[in-house]
Amino acid sequence: MPKGRVTVIDIAKAAGVSKSTVSLVLQGSPLVNDGTRAKVNAVMRELGYVYNRGAANLRQSGSKSKIIGVVVNDLTNGFFAELAVGVDMVVQSAGFVQFLSNTSENLDRQREVIASMREHGISGLILSPARGTEAADLKPLVTAGIPVVLAVRNVPGAKASSVVSDNREGVFLGVQHLASLGHHRIAFLGGFRDTAVFGERVAGYRAAATTCGLDCDEDLIVDSQPSRAGGAEAIERALSIGDMPTAAVCFNDAVAFGVCDGLRARKLEPGRDFAVVGFDDVIEAKTAVPALTTISVDPQGIGRRAAQLLLKQISAGKAEAEAIVSSVRLVVRESCGAANGPLAGRKQA
Amino acid sequence: MPKGRVTVIDIAKAAGVSKSTVSLVLQGSPLVNDGTRAKVNAVMRELGYVYNRGAANLRQSGSKSKIIGVVVNDLTNGFFAELAVGVDMVVQSAGFVQFLSNTSENLDRQREVIASMREHGISGLILSPARGTEAADLKPLVTAGIPVVLAVRNVPGAKASSVVSDNREGVFLGVQHLASLGHHRIAFLGGFRDTAVFGERVAGYRAAATTCGLDCDEDLIVDSQPSRAGGAEAIERALSIGDMPTAAVCFNDAVAFGVCDGLRARKLEPGRDFAVVGFDDVIEAKTAVPALTTISVDPQGIGRRAAQLLLKQISAGKAEAEAIVSSVRLVVRESCGAANGPLAGRKQA
DNA sequence: TGACTTTATTGGAACGTTCCAATTATGAAT
DNA sequence: ATTCATAATTGGAACGTTCCAATAAAGTCA
């Protein structure tokens, strides 16, 4: 069994200085002679000293750990993996470390994870909330002065900052583009109806439909799991209604990939036989075949902004709720070149 | 600015008991009268008490946090997301929380992340090592008695436990299956040559080629980034050699998806025109079109086993290196029904 | 009621580190 | 050599919680 931990007392003894000097070295204080500093550092290396952050936090005034908690609702969606990568880019250079936790859309798990993060004294939290999260869930954090930034999904009533994409505008652009290609029957596929994101994206869908004088058939709005599997299911349902759609804007890129899978299962070629637009522009959107037309929200960009906002609040020592709506843009690739295909052409023939 | 944190002293005063009684309640000790316990719990709820894990760890003998550190080399690969979900299933019921960190194959980042985890007193570490990780990187952890379990990639010489899939056997099965379908020119696509996983999988490839009397052309082994984009690139290179392959076993499912993308970009249909076998059996393997034939290693299963192994070591208080080779199995789906297609039939004609 | 046993509660010190006022050491000027 | 100023180092107490021996309270029996 290895010996217990090496402490500043051990280092002090071995270096022939006081514990206070060791502490000064640890703090990078200019009040230490360079020779003494070098000696202490050498001893720490030699004895394998590992800082005890918990002990330090006890004494340091107003101090927290160097941890940023990041809690996401579905880690198996590549979007959130990329968001985490974006967060990492920013917090890393500020000397923080991101501890990422996944809730798999489970509210109890979310509460547990956040509670544990608080016990360990996180400096701040970036949260993509699980379905059903309420402002009351965030209140204790806000009251305790822990900076919180909501990402991707907002929580109405929560006095927390947020970084969300312009959901309404994004879907508006997607539908508008499909309409400009001549599509009249455009579906909206995927997503949970009880989330704010879904509501906003459908609002953009309806607005574009009205603006472009399109059919506004409720059957064209098909909810499903916002995953690839959910997308395959949603297109199945959309193509089994009487007056089939010829194109779709999908809740996110994962759903869009699933829609392409579902089309191929019916011997239809995405892009040629049916126009598909995604939302997110994950890395794979560019390399998929056909390359996916999508609303680019840059998940890494959202992660970076959320992290910047959080770091700003941490260093300002106050939490003033700010809302950032990340702008979106339409990236046209091959998945919606279907306007002249057999399906789309039927209305005109 | 909110008031400072609520401590056991505050709770003790408000409940009219001593701090020691509050501590006993926190520990769930049977030595406290039920009425007193109820009173203390009510006060804690009322005042919003948040336990200070760092302070508690200071005093508790041999104690660590309730954190399991999980460090992965590429979070954007769905395999690792699923592995993390599997870890979560196990550590959750043991009262631990998983803090997941991503290294993006960067060794310096890995060191940084592990160091930070140690400062915060993690109870144990599950590591899928970044490329280039050496036993020396793990030595300080092992010496300090911190349980470490390596997952997916082994680190030769490290006295740590590991859970890896049977790489050699898996690729052997895949190649053998393709040979049984009549393929003679079988490629191995994707992966970094300098990793042990690559070496093992190629060893299985070679063994199967020998056993099945296949061509053993070095040009049929094409390395690339083990990602979807890497897969698209690898198939491009494989189809530009003189005597083209008619089938491939891919380093992992992400590479396989990219290979399918690349085939389609050349107007070839995966499954019909070229047989594809993946490795991992991620969730999307089943729903992709064509559904992917793959070597099932069950990433969530690996995560669960790694977590079980780690928890076992944590509660035993000793770290005895154990190696678990997770068995694999071939799951036949649609992506390799190509033996009678035009490409495969050319050799016989 | 007193003695004994069991239950419940408590005060003080420990844990590793930081902070700050006090002390010591060093260097420069006279 | 002495004095003063500056640089460097130090000891003690604080932080929030736990542990353990000591103390107090409650219950039982003669």
XYZ file of N, CA, C and O in Angstrom, chain B residues 158-284:
508
model
N 2.176 -0.647 -18.589
C 1.497 0.005 -17.483
C 0.898 -1.046 -16.569
O 0.261 -1.990 -17.030
N 1.138 -0.884 -15.269
C 0.542 -1.830 -14.322
C -0.873 -1.376 -13.992
O -1.189 -1.020 -12.859
N -1.693 -1.405 -14.991
C -3.079 -1.001 -14.789
C -3.987 -2.036 -15.424
O -3.594 -2.738 -16.350
N -5.189 -2.093 -14.931
C -6.162 -3.010 -15.505
C -6.636 -2.498 -16.855
O -6.499 -1.306 -17.159
N -7.182 -3.382 -17.639
C -7.650 -2.941 -18.943
C -8.860 -3.738 -19.409
O -9.050 -4.890 -19.034
N -9.659 -3.072 -20.194
C -10.795 -3.708 -20.856
C -10.675 -3.347 -22.330
O -10.882 -2.191 -22.709
N -10.326 -4.304 -23.128
C -10.202 -4.049 -24.564
C -10.986 -5.127 -25.299
O -11.269 -6.186 -24.762
N -11.356 -4.799 -26.506
C -12.071 -5.804 -27.279
C -11.051 -6.758 -27.920
O -9.872 -6.434 -28.040
N -11.534 -7.908 -28.317
C -10.659 -8.866 -28.975
C -10.480 -8.422 -30.423
O -11.203 -8.835 -31.324
N -9.536 -7.529 -30.584
C -9.338 -6.907 -31.876
C -8.950 -7.902 -32.966
O -9.474 -7.872 -34.075
N -8.033 -8.763 -32.583
C -7.539 -9.725 -33.552
C -8.654 -10.677 -33.992
O -8.885 -10.881 -35.182
N -9.351 -11.196 -33.032
C -10.440 -12.139 -33.329
C -11.556 -11.472 -34.135
O -12.106 -12.067 -35.067
N -11.843 -10.219 -33.789
C -12.929 -9.524 -34.481
C -12.662 -9.363 -35.962
O -13.512 -9.696 -36.802
N -11.489 -8.845 -36.298
C -11.156 -8.642 -37.707
C -11.014 -9.990 -38.410
O -11.393 -10.130 -39.573
N -10.497 -10.973 -37.693
C -10.409 -12.331 -38.252
C -11.797 -12.785 -38.707
O -11.972 -13.254 -39.841
N -12.764 -12.618 -37.847
C -14.144 -13.021 -38.163
C -14.686 -12.279 -39.381
O -15.353 -12.860 -40.245
N -14.397 -10.972 -39.421
C -14.895 -10.156 -40.527
C -14.310 -10.587 -41.854
O -15.031 -10.732 -42.850
N -12.992 -10.789 -41.882
C -12.323 -11.198 -43.111
C -12.794 -12.589 -43.522
O -13.081 -12.853 -44.696
N -12.904 -13.458 -42.526
C -13.339 -14.822 -42.784
C -14.731 -14.827 -43.426
O -15.001 -15.568 -44.374
N -15.597 -13.979 -42.909
C -16.950 -13.901 -43.445
C -16.945 -13.438 -44.906
O -17.628 -14.018 -45.758
N -16.159 -12.381 -45.167
C -16.071 -11.876 -46.535
C -15.497 -12.943 -47.476
O -15.952 -13.097 -48.617
N -14.519 -13.692 -46.986
C -13.929 -14.770 -47.799
C -14.992 -15.844 -48.085
O -15.059 -16.371 -49.200
N -15.814 -16.118 -47.091
C -16.855 -17.133 -47.284
C -17.904 -16.684 -48.298
O -18.656 -17.492 -48.832
N -17.969 -15.352 -48.526
C -18.878 -14.824 -49.546
C -18.226 -14.829 -50.925
O -18.823 -14.402 -51.908
N -16.987 -15.282 -50.983
C -16.303 -15.390 -52.254
C -15.319 -14.279 -52.574
O -14.715 -14.260 -53.643
N -15.121 -13.356 -51.676
C -14.170 -12.260 -51.922
C -12.722 -12.734 -51.805
O -12.383 -13.525 -50.919
N -11.891 -12.261 -52.734
C -10.462 -12.592 -52.691
C -9.603 -11.369 -52.428
O -8.500 -11.473 -51.930
N -10.124 -10.224 -52.823
C -9.385 -8.973 -52.626
C -10.085 -8.183 -51.519
O -11.042 -7.445 -51.764
N -9.612 -8.399 -50.346
C -10.246 -7.770 -49.176
C -9.289 -6.739 -48.578
O -8.133 -7.070 -48.264
N -9.762 -5.531 -48.411
C -8.926 -4.465 -47.850
C -9.157 -4.321 -46.342
O -10.174 -4.771 -45.816
N -8.181 -3.691 -45.708
C -8.360 -3.271 -44.307
C -8.198 -1.750 -44.312
O -7.146 -1.233 -44.686
N -9.236 -1.040 -43.927
C -9.259 0.420 -44.085
C -9.355 1.192 -42.766
O -10.219 0.909 -41.941
N -8.472 2.170 -42.622
C -8.576 3.119 -41.518
C -7.756 2.771 -40.289
O -7.295 1.647 -40.112
N -7.551 3.796 -39.431
C -6.819 3.630 -38.185
C -5.400 4.180 -38.254
O -4.826 4.337 -39.333
N -4.858 4.501 -37.095
C -3.480 5.008 -36.992
C -2.520 3.845 -36.842
O -2.652 3.048 -35.904
N -1.519 3.773 -37.708
C -0.576 2.661 -37.676
C 0.182 2.518 -36.359
O 0.651 1.438 -36.022
N 0.344 3.641 -35.637
C 1.178 3.582 -34.434
C 0.414 3.213 -33.165
O 0.915 3.395 -32.061
N -0.788 2.713 -33.302
C -1.521 2.306 -32.104
C -1.556 0.784 -32.004
O -1.548 0.068 -33.012
N -1.631 0.311 -30.768
C -1.684 -1.126 -30.523
C -2.951 -1.734 -31.126
O -2.938 -2.858 -31.632
N -4.064 -0.976 -31.074
C -5.326 -1.475 -31.614
C -5.173 -1.785 -33.105
O -5.594 -2.841 -33.588
N -4.568 -0.872 -33.830
C -4.333 -1.079 -35.257
C -3.511 -2.349 -35.477
O -3.882 -3.194 -36.304
N -2.446 -2.473 -34.719
C -1.568 -3.630 -34.867
C -2.320 -4.938 -34.665
O -2.175 -5.888 -35.452
N -3.123 -4.988 -33.637
C -3.888 -6.200 -33.330
C -4.919 -6.511 -34.404
O -5.103 -7.670 -34.793
N -5.591 -5.465 -34.875
C -6.625 -5.694 -35.886
C -5.997 -6.131 -37.211
O -6.513 -7.018 -37.890
N -4.865 -5.544 -37.549
C -4.173 -5.961 -38.771
C -3.632 -7.390 -38.613
O -3.616 -8.176 -39.566
N -3.224 -7.738 -37.408
C -2.758 -9.108 -37.169
C -3.900 -10.092 -37.431
O -3.695 -11.160 -38.048
N -5.089 -9.720 -36.985
C -6.248 -10.571 -37.250
C -6.551 -10.639 -38.736
O -6.913 -11.715 -39.268
N -6.385 -9.526 -39.403
C -6.576 -9.460 -40.867
C -5.604 -10.410 -41.570
O -6.002 -11.219 -42.407
N -4.349 -10.342 -41.186
C -3.337 -11.181 -41.829
C -3.579 -12.665 -41.536
O -3.424 -13.519 -42.399
N -3.933 -12.956 -40.305
C -4.180 -14.342 -39.910
C -5.336 -14.940 -40.726
O -5.245 -16.067 -41.217
N -6.371 -14.135 -40.876
C -7.526 -14.627 -41.634
C -7.176 -14.787 -43.112
O -7.600 -15.742 -43.771
N -6.391 -13.825 -43.628
C -5.987 -13.908 -45.032
C -5.203 -15.195 -45.279
O -5.420 -15.882 -46.288
N -4.309 -15.501 -44.353
C -3.520 -16.729 -44.481
C -4.409 -17.963 -44.373
O -4.342 -18.865 -45.208
N -5.248 -17.963 -43.380
C -6.130 -19.114 -43.149
C -7.054 -19.365 -44.340
O -7.331 -20.509 -44.693
N -7.539 -18.283 -44.951
C -8.497 -18.415 -46.058
C -7.810 -18.424 -47.421
O -8.486 -18.407 -48.459
N -6.480 -18.395 -47.427
C -5.745 -18.444 -48.691
C -5.994 -17.239 -49.577
O -6.139 -17.357 -50.793
N -6.042 -16.052 -48.962
C -6.304 -14.829 -49.736
C -5.025 -14.119 -50.139
O -3.962 -14.387 -49.593
N -5.187 -13.217 -51.045
C -4.093 -12.300 -51.395
C -3.639 -11.535 -50.161
O -4.457 -11.103 -49.370
N -2.339 -11.398 -50.043
C -1.808 -10.645 -48.905
C -1.025 -9.430 -49.381
O 0.175 -9.292 -49.116
N -1.725 -8.581 -50.114
C -1.120 -7.406 -50.736
C -1.090 -6.241 -49.744
O -2.124 -5.823 -49.241
N 0.134 -5.708 -49.506
C 0.264 -4.581 -48.556
C -0.572 -3.357 -48.961
O -0.974 -2.576 -48.114
N -0.784 -3.187 -50.260
C -1.585 -2.058 -50.726
C -3.039 -2.131 -50.245
O -3.770 -1.149 -50.326
N -3.442 -3.314 -49.797
C -4.822 -3.482 -49.326
C -5.012 -2.995 -47.891
O -6.119 -2.975 -47.377
N -3.886 -2.652 -47.257
C -3.963 -2.097 -45.895
C -3.755 -0.590 -46.004
O -2.655 -0.119 -46.286
N -4.839 0.144 -45.792
C -4.805 1.602 -45.962
C -5.136 2.282 -44.635
O -6.256 2.153 -44.137
N -4.167 2.965 -44.090
C -4.438 3.680 -42.846
C -5.046 5.054 -43.123
O -4.920 5.601 -44.233
N -5.723 5.603 -42.153
C -6.325 6.937 -42.268
C -6.790 7.362 -40.877
O -6.741 6.580 -39.937
N -7.246 8.566 -40.749
C -7.935 9.010 -39.524
C -9.051 8.006 -39.227
O -9.771 7.621 -40.141
N -9.212 7.591 -37.987
C -10.281 6.630 -37.682
C -11.640 7.330 -37.544
O -12.337 7.195 -36.542
N -11.995 8.098 -38.563
C -13.248 8.844 -38.536
C -13.996 8.595 -39.830
O -13.472 7.994 -40.769
N -15.197 9.146 -39.902
C -15.992 9.008 -41.096
C -15.278 9.644 -42.290
O -15.202 9.068 -43.365
N -14.742 10.821 -42.102
C -14.012 11.495 -43.178
C -12.793 10.671 -43.600
O -12.493 10.553 -44.795
N -12.134 10.089 -42.603
C -10.984 9.236 -42.894
C -11.371 8.028 -43.723
O -10.613 7.582 -44.601
N -12.561 7.511 -43.442
C -13.042 6.356 -44.201
C -13.277 6.679 -45.667
O -12.929 5.895 -46.565
N -13.866 7.870 -45.903
C -14.112 8.284 -47.288
C -12.798 8.397 -48.058
O -12.687 8.018 -49.230
N -11.793 8.867 -47.373
C -10.478 9.040 -47.984
C -9.812 7.688 -48.245
O -9.203 7.469 -49.284
N -9.954 6.793 -47.275
C -9.302 5.477 -47.384
C -9.861 4.664 -48.563
O -9.104 4.026 -49.294
N -11.182 4.709 -48.756
C -11.756 3.940 -49.866
C -11.334 4.532 -51.205
O -11.128 3.824 -52.192
N -11.186 5.845 -51.213
C -10.691 6.520 -52.411
C -9.330 5.945 -52.810
O -9.094 5.575 -53.971
N -8.462 5.848 -51.839
C -7.113 5.324 -52.090
C -7.150 3.836 -52.433
O -6.434 3.378 -53.325
N -8.015 3.083 -51.759
C -8.073 1.639 -51.999
C -8.580 1.338 -53.412
O -8.149 0.373 -54.055
N -9.492 2.163 -53.924
C -10.073 1.925 -55.248
C -9.215 2.500 -56.371
O -9.564 2.414 -57.543
N -8.073 3.095 -55.989
C -7.205 3.623 -57.048
C -5.970 2.747 -57.247
O -5.090 3.099 -58.027
N -5.902 1.615 -56.552
C -4.773 0.710 -56.812
C -5.148 -0.192 -58.010
O -6.335 -0.339 -58.351
N -4.134 -0.764 -58.618
C -4.342 -1.536 -59.841
C -5.409 -2.611 -59.738
O -6.415 -2.560 -60.439
N -5.183 -3.537 -58.813
C -6.112 -4.636 -58.626
C -7.018 -4.300 -57.434
O -6.711 -4.578 -56.295
N -8.124 -3.694 -57.753
C -8.989 -3.145 -56.707
C -9.566 -4.220 -55.800
O -9.871 -5.327 -56.240
N -9.767 -3.867 -54.536
C -10.470 -4.782 -53.642
C -11.958 -4.777 -53.959
O -12.475 -3.825 -54.547
N -12.625 -5.831 -53.573
C -14.076 -5.918 -53.731
C -14.791 -5.838 -52.403
O -16.019 -5.822 -52.344
N -14.015 -5.823 -51.340
C -14.594 -5.818 -49.995
C -13.578 -5.228 -49.032
O -12.386 -5.169 -49.319
N -14.064 -4.784 -47.872
C -13.161 -4.256 -46.855
C -13.699 -4.478 -45.448
O -14.912 -4.394 -45.218
N -12.756 -4.748 -44.563
C -13.043 -4.664 -43.129
C -12.494 -3.318 -42.704
O -11.365 -2.962 -43.027
N -13.315 -2.559 -41.989
C -12.918 -1.208 -41.603
C -12.483 -1.175 -40.142
O -12.958 -1.953 -39.323
N -11.606 -0.238 -39.858
C -11.063 -0.078 -38.510
C -12.160 0.088 -37.467
O -12.107 -0.473 -36.379
N -13.164 0.879 -37.787
C -14.311 1.020 -36.891
C -15.547 1.427 -37.690
O -15.464 1.626 -38.907
N -16.673 1.542 -37.047
C -17.923 1.852 -37.737
C -17.905 3.230 -38.379
O -18.471 3.418 -39.456
N -17.271 4.190 -37.719
C -17.200 5.532 -38.292
C -16.469 5.480 -39.633
O -16.921 6.076 -40.626
N -15.365 4.768 -39.683
C -14.630 4.589 -40.944
C -15.538 3.900 -41.959
O -15.576 4.281 -43.144
N -16.278 2.896 -41.511
C -17.175 2.162 -42.418
C -18.242 3.080 -43.017
O -18.545 3.002 -44.211
N -18.797 3.963 -42.207
C -19.796 4.912 -42.718
C -19.153 5.814 -43.781
O -19.757 6.096 -44.823
N -17.942 6.223 -43.522
C -17.211 7.054 -44.480
C -16.896 6.301 -45.751
O -16.949 6.859 -46.859
N -16.591 5.025 -45.621
C -16.341 4.189 -46.801
C -17.611 4.117 -47.658
O -17.559 4.222 -48.892
N -18.762 3.957 -47.015
C -20.038 3.947 -47.746
C -20.269 5.282 -48.455
O -20.693 5.309 -49.615
N -19.960 6.372 -47.772
C -20.051 7.710 -48.372
C -19.177 7.774 -49.621
O -19.618 8.212 -50.686
N -17.939 7.308 -49.473
C -16.973 7.356 -50.569
C -17.403 6.499 -51.754
O -17.190 6.868 -52.915
N -17.988 5.350 -51.466
C -18.475 4.469 -52.532
C -19.595 5.159 -53.308
O -19.619 5.178 -54.540
N -20.503 5.776 -52.585
C -21.626 6.464 -53.226
C -21.153 7.635 -54.073
O -21.725 7.918 -55.121
N -20.106 8.266 -53.618
C -19.547 9.381 -54.385
C -19.007 8.889 -55.730
O -18.865 9.652 -56.678
N -18.689 7.597 -55.802
C -18.232 6.978 -57.048
C -19.354 6.213 -57.731
O -19.116 5.336 -58.556
N -20.592 6.493 -57.329
C -21.777 5.820 -57.881
C -21.782 4.315 -57.629
O -22.351 3.555 -58.416
N -21.118 3.898 -56.582
C -21.153 2.494 -56.203
C -22.065 2.347 -54.996
O -22.084 3.212 -54.125
N -22.816 1.244 -54.969
C -23.739 1.044 -53.855
C -23.105 0.099 -52.839
O -22.794 -1.059 -53.175
N -22.917 0.584 -51.628
C -22.373 -0.309 -50.592
C -23.309 -1.496 -50.419
O -24.508 -1.366 -50.418
N -22.739 -2.663 -50.269
C -23.539 -3.874 -50.079
C -23.763 -4.565 -51.409
O -23.580 -5.772 -51.519
N -24.114 -3.800 -52.425
C -24.359 -4.390 -53.753
C -23.070 -4.437 -54.578
O -22.739 -5.454 -55.162
N -22.387 -3.348 -54.639
C -21.191 -3.225 -55.464
C -19.885 -3.446 -54.702
O -18.835 -3.632 -55.306
N -19.957 -3.392 -53.420
C -18.744 -3.506 -52.599
C -19.182 -3.893 -51.193
O -20.132 -3.334 -50.665
N -18.488 -4.861 -50.622
C -18.880 -5.337 -49.294
C -18.109 -4.600 -48.197
O -16.888 -4.471 -48.259
N -18.862 -4.132 -47.209
C -18.280 -3.348 -46.118
C -18.569 -4.001 -44.762
O -19.710 -4.367 -44.487
N -17.535 -4.134 -43.989
C -17.689 -4.625 -42.606
C -17.088 -3.580 -41.665
O -15.988 -3.090 -41.906
N -17.819 -3.239 -40.628
C -17.330 -2.271 -39.645
C -16.759 -2.965 -38.418
O -16.517 -4.160 -38.425
N -16.552 -2.174 -37.372
C -16.057 -2.725 -36.102
C -16.587 -1.806 -35.015
O -16.318 -0.616 -35.066
N -17.327 -2.302 -34.083
C -17.871 -1.590 -32.913
C -19.356 -1.821 -32.682
O -19.794 -1.963 -31.548
N -20.117 -1.811 -33.752
C -21.576 -1.917 -33.653
C -22.156 -0.775 -32.811
O -22.852 -0.988 -31.822
N -21.833 0.447 -33.251
C -22.460 1.608 -32.608
C -23.955 1.591 -32.945
O -24.396 0.886 -33.852
N -24.696 2.390 -32.210
C -26.157 2.430 -32.382
C -26.568 2.608 -33.849
O -27.501 1.990 -34.340
N -25.849 3.466 -34.532
C -26.231 3.806 -35.900
C -25.947 2.699 -36.910
O -26.395 2.777 -38.055
